mmCIF file of C-alpha atoms in Angstrom:
data_model
loop_
_atom_site.group_PDB
_atom_site.id
_atom_site.type_symbol
_atom_site.label_atom_id
_atom_site.label_comp_id
_atom_site.label_asym_id
_atom_site.label_seq_id
_atom_site.Cartn_x
_atom_site.Cartn_y
_atom_site.Cartn_z
ATOM 1 C CA UNK A 1 0.038 -0.158 -0.066
ATOM 2 C CA UNK A 2 1.295 3.652 -0.995
ATOM 3 C CA UNK A 3 2.591 5.781 2.135
ATOM 4 C CA UNK A 4 0.851 8.971 3.137
ATOM 5 C CA UNK A 5 2.971 11.192 0.831
ATOM 6 C CA UNK A 6 2.234 8.796 -1.769
ATOM 7 C CA UNK A 7 -1.398 8.957 -1.197
ATOM 8 C CA UNK A 8 -1.174 12.454 -1.096
ATOM 9 C CA UNK A 9 0.275 12.956 -4.283
ATOM 10 C CA UNK A 10 -1.888 10.656 -5.731
ATOM 11 C CA UNK A 11 -4.747 12.663 -4.404
ATOM 12 C CA UNK A 12 -3.278 15.528 -6.101
ATOM 13 C CA UNK A 13 -3.052 14.372 -9.361
ATOM 14 C CA UNK A 14 -5.617 11.933 -10.083
ATOM 15 C CA UNK A 15 -8.472 12.975 -7.926
ATOM 16 C CA UNK A 16 -11.629 12.302 -9.559
ATOM 17 C CA UNK A 17 -14.354 14.691 -9.740
ATOM 18 C CA UNK A 18 -16.838 14.438 -7.110
ATOM 19 C CA UNK A 19 -20.326 12.423 -7.467
ATOM 20 C CA UNK A 20 -23.314 14.584 -7.989
ATOM 21 C CA UNK A 21 -26.700 14.068 -6.953
ATOM 22 C CA UNK A 22 -28.991 15.083 -3.984
ATOM 23 C CA UNK A 23 -28.024 12.062 -1.811
ATOM 24 C CA UNK A 24 -24.137 11.318 -1.089
ATOM 25 C CA UNK A 25 -23.520 7.516 -2.103
ATOM 26 C CA UNK A 26 -22.964 5.552 1.465
ATOM 27 C CA UNK A 27 -19.751 3.089 1.250
ATOM 28 C CA UNK A 28 -18.777 0.719 3.847
ATOM 29 C CA UNK A 29 -15.213 -0.225 4.414
ATOM 30 C CA UNK A 30 -14.328 -3.400 6.117
ATOM 31 C CA UNK A 31 -10.621 -3.369 6.515
ATOM 32 C CA UNK A 32 -8.399 -3.992 9.590
ATOM 33 C CA UNK A 33 -5.231 -2.211 8.228
ATOM 34 C CA UNK A 34 -5.973 0.974 9.360
ATOM 35 C CA UNK A 35 -3.454 3.032 6.744
ATOM 36 C CA UNK A 36 -5.471 1.471 4.246
ATOM 37 C CA UNK A 37 -9.012 2.242 5.476
ATOM 38 C CA UNK A 38 -7.800 5.779 6.681
ATOM 39 C CA UNK A 39 -6.947 6.055 3.159
ATOM 40 C CA UNK A 40 -9.849 5.035 1.276
ATOM 41 C CA UNK A 41 -11.851 6.616 3.557
ATOM 42 C CA UNK A 42 -10.237 10.020 2.862
ATOM 43 C CA UNK A 43 -10.306 9.510 -0.722
ATOM 44 C CA UNK A 44 -13.822 8.791 -1.312
ATOM 45 C CA UNK A 45 -14.803 11.429 1.414
ATOM 46 C CA UNK A 46 -13.303 13.914 -0.681
ATOM 47 C CA UNK A 47 -15.067 12.550 -4.108
ATOM 48 C CA UNK A 48 -18.329 12.983 -2.101
ATOM 49 C CA UNK A 49 -19.145 9.783 -0.425
ATOM 50 C CA UNK A 50 -20.424 8.767 2.930
ATOM 51 C CA UNK A 51 -17.698 6.535 4.458
ATOM 52 C CA UNK A 52 -18.048 4.324 7.129
ATOM 53 C CA UNK A 53 -15.191 1.976 8.764
ATOM 54 C CA UNK A 54 -15.210 -1.016 10.495
ATOM 55 C CA UNK A 55 -12.133 -3.272 11.626
ATOM 56 C CA UNK A 56 -13.388 -6.947 11.445
ATOM 57 C CA UNK A 57 -15.956 -8.928 9.689
ATOM 58 C CA UNK A 58 -18.385 -9.340 12.426
ATOM 59 C CA UNK A 59 -18.844 -5.446 12.719
ATOM 60 C CA UNK A 60 -18.875 -5.527 8.985
ATOM 61 C CA UNK A 61 -22.018 -7.823 8.665
ATOM 62 C CA UNK A 62 -23.709 -6.030 11.862
ATOM 63 C CA UNK A 63 -22.800 -2.349 10.123
ATOM 64 C CA UNK A 64 -24.484 -3.648 6.752
ATOM 65 C CA UNK A 65 -27.468 -5.148 8.749
ATOM 66 C CA UNK A 66 -27.852 -1.964 10.774
ATOM 67 C CA UNK A 67 -27.732 0.426 8.029
ATOM 68 C CA UNK A 68 -27.355 -0.872 4.661
ATOM 69 C CA UNK A 69 -24.990 1.084 2.275
ATOM 70 C CA UNK A 70 -24.962 1.279 -1.497
ATOM 71 C CA UNK A 71 -21.755 -0.331 -1.299
ATOM 72 C CA UNK A 72 -19.021 -2.281 0.769
ATOM 73 C CA UNK A 73 -15.479 -2.702 0.256
ATOM 74 C CA UNK A 74 -14.522 -5.922 1.715
ATOM 75 C CA UNK A 75 -10.998 -6.965 2.730
ATOM 76 C CA UNK A 76 -10.578 -11.004 2.088
ATOM 77 C CA UNK A 77 -8.466 -11.551 5.435
ATOM 78 C CA UNK A 78 -10.206 -9.998 8.235
ATOM 79 C CA UNK A 79 -10.163 -10.951 11.871
ATOM 80 C CA UNK A 80 -13.369 -12.555 13.681
ATOM 81 C CA UNK A 81 -14.834 -13.092 10.494
ATOM 82 C CA UNK A 82 -12.691 -13.574 6.912
ATOM 83 C CA UNK A 83 -14.046 -11.700 3.971
ATOM 84 C CA UNK A 84 -15.852 -14.813 2.368
ATOM 85 C CA UNK A 85 -17.881 -15.336 5.016
ATOM 86 C CA UNK A 86 -19.024 -11.812 5.612
ATOM 87 C CA UNK A 87 -19.971 -11.893 1.705
ATOM 88 C CA UNK A 88 -21.765 -14.688 2.132
ATOM 89 C CA UNK A 89 -23.738 -13.496 5.236
ATOM 90 C CA UNK A 90 -24.403 -10.244 3.406
ATOM 91 C CA UNK A 91 -25.851 -12.198 0.225
ATOM 92 C CA UNK A 92 -27.932 -14.093 2.366
ATOM 93 C CA UNK A 93 -29.286 -11.262 4.892
ATOM 94 C CA UNK A 94 -29.357 -8.329 2.957
ATOM 95 C CA UNK A 95 -29.870 -9.466 -0.706
ATOM 96 C CA UNK A 96 -28.428 -7.456 -3.637
ATOM 97 C CA UNK A 97 -25.505 -5.399 -2.395
ATOM 98 C CA UNK A 98 -22.510 -4.221 -4.412
ATOM 99 C CA UNK A 99 -19.373 -5.883 -3.196
ATOM 100 C CA UNK A 100 -15.722 -4.942 -4.160
ATOM 101 C CA UNK A 101 -13.092 -7.549 -2.439
ATOM 102 C CA UNK A 102 -9.803 -6.385 -1.395
ATOM 103 C CA UNK A 103 -7.084 -9.332 -1.456
ATOM 104 C CA UNK A 104 -3.181 -9.394 -0.909
ATOM 105 C CA UNK A 105 -3.220 -12.599 -2.732
ATOM 106 C CA UNK A 106 -2.875 -12.588 -6.761
ATOM 107 C CA UNK A 107 -4.279 -16.416 -6.514
ATOM 108 C CA UNK A 108 -7.255 -16.847 -9.266
ATOM 109 C CA UNK A 109 -8.649 -19.292 -6.768
ATOM 110 C CA UNK A 110 -9.211 -16.695 -4.291
ATOM 111 C CA UNK A 111 -11.006 -14.526 -6.978
ATOM 112 C CA UNK A 112 -13.364 -17.153 -8.258
ATOM 113 C CA UNK A 113 -14.713 -18.116 -4.518
ATOM 114 C CA UNK A 114 -15.218 -14.320 -3.868
ATOM 115 C CA UNK A 115 -17.123 -14.143 -7.115
ATOM 116 C CA UNK A 116 -19.063 -17.179 -6.631
ATOM 117 C CA UNK A 117 -19.793 -16.115 -2.912
ATOM 118 C CA UNK A 118 -21.453 -12.793 -4.550
ATOM 119 C CA UNK A 119 -18.402 -10.289 -4.748
ATOM 120 C CA UNK A 120 -19.433 -8.184 -7.718
ATOM 121 C CA UNK A 121 -15.279 -7.330 -8.294
ATOM 122 C CA UNK A 122 -12.097 -7.818 -6.778
ATOM 123 C CA UNK A 123 -8.882 -5.599 -6.477
ATOM 124 C CA UNK A 124 -5.378 -6.700 -5.719
ATOM 125 C CA UNK A 125 -3.656 -5.068 -3.057
ATOM 126 C CA UNK A 126 -1.367 -2.839 -3.681
ATOM 127 C CA UNK A 127 -4.042 -0.858 -5.436
ATOM 128 C CA UNK A 128 -4.559 2.754 -6.688
ATOM 129 C CA UNK A 129 -7.610 4.552 -4.850
ATOM 130 C CA UNK A 130 -8.199 6.080 -8.162
ATOM 131 C CA UNK A 131 -8.810 2.317 -9.786
ATOM 132 C CA UNK A 132 -10.874 1.531 -6.309
ATOM 133 C CA UNK A 133 -12.957 4.627 -6.862
ATOM 134 C CA UNK A 134 -13.526 3.939 -10.801
ATOM 135 C CA UNK A 135 -14.487 0.211 -9.836
ATOM 136 C CA UNK A 136 -16.884 1.534 -7.398
ATOM 137 C CA UNK A 137 -18.782 3.736 -9.492
ATOM 138 C CA UNK A 138 -18.953 0.602 -12.450
ATOM 139 C CA UNK A 139 -20.378 -1.768 -9.947
ATOM 140 C CA UNK A 140 -22.938 1.194 -8.535
ATOM 141 C CA UNK A 141 -23.726 1.690 -12.269
ATOM 142 C CA UNK A 142 -24.483 -1.866 -13.040
ATOM 143 C CA UNK A 143 -26.623 -2.098 -9.664
ATOM 144 C CA UNK A 144 -28.932 0.915 -11.367
ATOM 145 C CA UNK A 145 -28.843 -0.822 -14.860
ATOM 146 C CA UNK A 146 -30.427 -3.897 -13.147
ATOM 147 C CA UNK A 147 -32.943 -2.006 -11.293
ATOM 148 C CA UNK A 148 -34.409 -0.158 -14.249
ATOM 149 C CA UNK A 149 -34.194 -3.440 -16.407
ATOM 150 C CA UNK A 150 -36.799 -5.169 -14.825
ATOM 151 C CA UNK A 151 -39.288 -1.847 -15.140
ATOM 152 C CA UNK A 152 -39.151 -2.011 -19.075
ATOM 153 C CA UNK A 153 -40.028 -5.834 -18.972
ATOM 154 C CA UNK A 154 -42.835 -5.258 -16.460
ATOM 155 C CA UNK A 155 -44.231 -2.464 -18.549
ATOM 156 C CA UNK A 156 -44.391 -4.869 -21.284
ATOM 157 C CA UNK A 157 -45.526 -7.894 -19.252
ATOM 158 C CA UNK A 158 -46.784 -6.605 -16.163
ATOM 159 C CA UNK A 159 -47.364 -10.262 -14.250
ATOM 160 C CA UNK A 160 -43.830 -11.421 -15.370
ATOM 161 C CA UNK A 161 -41.297 -11.977 -12.525
ATOM 162 C CA UNK A 162 -42.517 -15.093 -10.902
ATOM 163 C CA UNK A 163 -41.866 -18.670 -12.380
ATOM 164 C CA UNK A 164 -42.500 -22.263 -10.949
ATOM 165 C CA UNK A 165 -40.625 -25.434 -12.057
ATOM 166 C CA UNK A 166 -41.179 -28.544 -10.566
ATOM 167 C CA UNK A 167 -41.552 -27.820 -6.680
ATOM 168 C CA UNK A 168 -39.626 -24.601 -6.673
ATOM 169 C CA UNK A 169 -40.702 -20.864 -7.364
ATOM 170 C CA UNK A 170 -38.510 -18.016 -8.167
ATOM 171 C CA UNK A 171 -39.896 -14.421 -7.546
ATOM 172 C CA UNK A 172 -37.188 -12.253 -9.546
ATOM 173 C CA UNK A 173 -38.557 -9.282 -8.394
ATOM 174 C CA UNK A 174 -37.169 -10.065 -5.009
ATOM 175 C CA UNK A 175 -34.626 -12.593 -6.247
ATOM 176 C CA UNK A 176 -36.316 -15.321 -3.986
ATOM 177 C CA UNK A 177 -36.116 -18.718 -4.531
ATOM 178 C CA UNK A 178 -38.837 -20.961 -2.188
ATOM 179 C CA UNK A 179 -39.248 -24.526 -2.124
ATOM 180 C CA UNK A 180 -42.535 -26.688 -1.896
ATOM 181 C CA UNK A 181 -42.614 -25.957 1.729
ATOM 182 C CA UNK A 182 -42.074 -22.474 1.080
ATOM 183 C CA UNK A 183 -38.435 -22.445 2.489
ATOM 184 C CA UNK A 184 -36.376 -19.895 1.140
ATOM 185 C CA UNK A 185 -33.437 -21.121 -0.335
ATOM 186 C CA UNK A 186 -30.252 -18.494 -0.682
ATOM 187 C CA UNK A 187 -28.672 -18.049 -4.158
ATOM 188 C CA UNK A 188 -25.062 -16.668 -4.377
ATOM 189 C CA UNK A 189 -25.082 -13.855 -7.310
ATOM 190 C CA UNK A 190 -23.403 -16.435 -9.814
ATOM 191 C CA UNK A 191 -25.916 -19.209 -8.750
ATOM 192 C CA UNK A 192 -28.659 -16.937 -9.661
ATOM 193 C CA UNK A 193 -27.381 -15.493 -12.933
ATOM 194 C CA UNK A 194 -26.944 -19.163 -13.854
ATOM 195 C CA UNK A 195 -30.497 -20.360 -13.103
ATOM 196 C CA UNK A 196 -32.301 -17.227 -14.639
ATOM 197 C CA UNK A 197 -30.217 -18.466 -17.738
ATOM 198 C CA UNK A 198 -31.729 -21.713 -17.263
ATOM 199 C CA UNK A 199 -35.475 -20.535 -17.009
ATOM 200 C CA UNK A 200 -35.063 -17.986 -19.867
ATOM 201 C CA UNK A 201 -34.377 -21.208 -21.970
ATOM 202 C CA UNK A 202 -36.115 -24.539 -20.253
ATOM 203 C CA UNK A 203 -35.496 -27.908 -21.875
ATOM 204 C CA UNK A 204 -32.843 -26.624 -24.379
ATOM 205 C CA UNK A 205 -29.216 -27.514 -24.707
ATOM 206 C CA UNK A 206 -27.206 -24.289 -23.351
ATOM 207 C CA UNK A 207 -23.237 -24.462 -24.362
ATOM 208 C CA UNK A 208 -20.865 -23.576 -21.408
ATOM 209 C CA UNK A 209 -19.867 -20.753 -23.624
ATOM 210 C CA UNK A 210 -23.294 -19.530 -23.517
ATOM 211 C CA UNK A 211 -23.796 -19.977 -19.670
ATOM 212 C CA UNK A 212 -20.450 -18.344 -19.301
ATOM 213 C CA UNK A 213 -21.716 -15.079 -21.284
ATOM 214 C CA UNK A 214 -24.832 -15.112 -19.259
ATOM 215 C CA UNK A 215 -23.175 -15.298 -15.963
ATOM 216 C CA UNK A 216 -19.945 -13.688 -16.411
ATOM 217 C CA UNK A 217 -18.771 -11.319 -13.613
ATOM 218 C CA UNK A 218 -15.474 -10.957 -14.736
ATOM 219 C CA UNK A 219 -13.308 -11.421 -17.305
ATOM 220 C CA UNK A 220 -10.708 -13.702 -15.200
ATOM 221 C CA UNK A 221 -13.608 -16.241 -14.277
ATOM 222 C CA UNK A 222 -12.573 -19.277 -16.503
ATOM 223 C CA UNK A 223 -15.091 -21.567 -18.654
ATOM 224 C CA UNK A 224 -14.458 -24.500 -15.955
ATOM 225 C CA UNK A 225 -16.358 -22.371 -13.109
ATOM 226 C CA UNK A 226 -19.373 -23.234 -15.161
ATOM 227 C CA UNK A 227 -19.081 -26.590 -14.414
ATOM 228 C CA UNK A 228 -18.473 -25.659 -10.226
ATOM 229 C CA UNK A 229 -21.704 -23.195 -10.371
ATOM 230 C CA UNK A 230 -23.607 -25.827 -11.895
ATOM 231 C CA UNK A 231 -22.573 -28.455 -8.973
ATOM 232 C CA UNK A 232 -23.267 -25.836 -6.717
ATOM 233 C CA UNK A 233 -26.858 -25.284 -8.052
ATOM 234 C CA UNK A 234 -27.811 -28.965 -8.532
ATOM 235 C CA UNK A 235 -27.127 -29.218 -4.740
ATOM 236 C CA UNK A 236 -29.803 -26.836 -3.952
ATOM 237 C CA UNK A 237 -31.946 -28.048 -6.393
ATOM 238 C CA UNK A 238 -31.752 -31.542 -6.905
ATOM 239 C CA UNK A 239 -32.763 -34.416 -4.638
ATOM 240 C CA UNK A 240 -29.846 -36.308 -5.613
ATOM 241 C CA UNK A 241 -27.107 -34.226 -6.929
ATOM 242 C CA UNK A 242 -25.215 -37.367 -7.816
ATOM 243 C CA UNK A 243 -28.019 -38.303 -10.217
ATOM 244 C CA UNK A 244 -29.321 -34.972 -11.421
ATOM 245 C CA UNK A 245 -32.969 -34.730 -13.083
ATOM 246 C CA UNK A 246 -33.266 -30.627 -13.274
ATOM 247 C CA UNK A 247 -29.863 -29.584 -14.691
ATOM 248 C CA UNK A 248 -28.712 -32.590 -16.815
ATOM 249 C CA UNK A 249 -25.378 -32.693 -18.575
ATOM 250 C CA UNK A 250 -25.839 -32.702 -22.375
ATOM 251 C CA UNK A 251 -22.784 -34.420 -23.726
ATOM 252 C CA UNK A 252 -20.647 -32.540 -26.081
ATOM 253 C CA UNK A 253 -22.631 -29.278 -25.666
ATOM 254 C CA UNK A 254 -22.958 -28.622 -22.121
ATOM 255 C CA UNK A 255 -26.166 -28.543 -19.860
ATOM 256 C CA UNK A 256 -29.929 -28.394 -20.201
ATOM 257 C CA UNK A 257 -32.763 -27.381 -17.651
ATOM 258 C CA UNK A 258 -34.804 -30.666 -17.934
ATOM 259 C CA UNK A 259 -38.123 -29.179 -16.094
ATOM 260 C CA UNK A 260 -40.887 -27.015 -17.823
ATOM 261 C CA UNK A 261 -41.054 -23.463 -16.587
ATOM 262 C CA UNK A 262 -44.467 -21.695 -16.217
ATOM 263 C CA UNK A 263 -44.721 -18.178 -15.480
ATOM 264 C CA UNK A 264 -47.336 -17.419 -12.661
#
């Protein structure tokens, strides 16, 4: 991480124009390195953000539940509760919340795990504060774009948004999957995107390339990660994941969602 002198120089040379708007964007920084959290807080505050910092995973979850921010900058290695566990907890209890994960490891396994747990992006230490700000703005734009799209669909088809397949019901308006007993089943961002791709084309063979595009979160997510996502989704949908009847393998092609899908 850059020194205080370097941070001051970076702020002078690369400082971005503050975000405009009536309400300031709120950012939660969960980072146990005081120098890093202070640097992020100062830089983002000058860019027009309301910033709150906490030093460990447990307090990070509590802060996000007590007052949900617009975005979270989350360190991977944290005391009391690591970043992957925090990310999973927030996805289950808060729903969609833009999360950028900080990692000191340049390891694709950590990156893929973070993304599969629900992180929207990652950045490896040491990093540029300007780049972090740009990435944060990008995930916030994607969130707003995602919110706008359903309204267009609903304008064309007001009842669209709920799908029944087998003993399952998915409500796309609140991203909620429930079983036959009306019990909610938590999905990561990757699992949800994969399920939507299948529901949009039921009983049709879909290639890994198609599914990769439909679920792509970051360019470094490799083709084989689709197989991992399918395996995880099978564990949640199948009675026996080792003998799948919902998501079946199509030899030489990819996968097929075998159930009929009914809009309700």
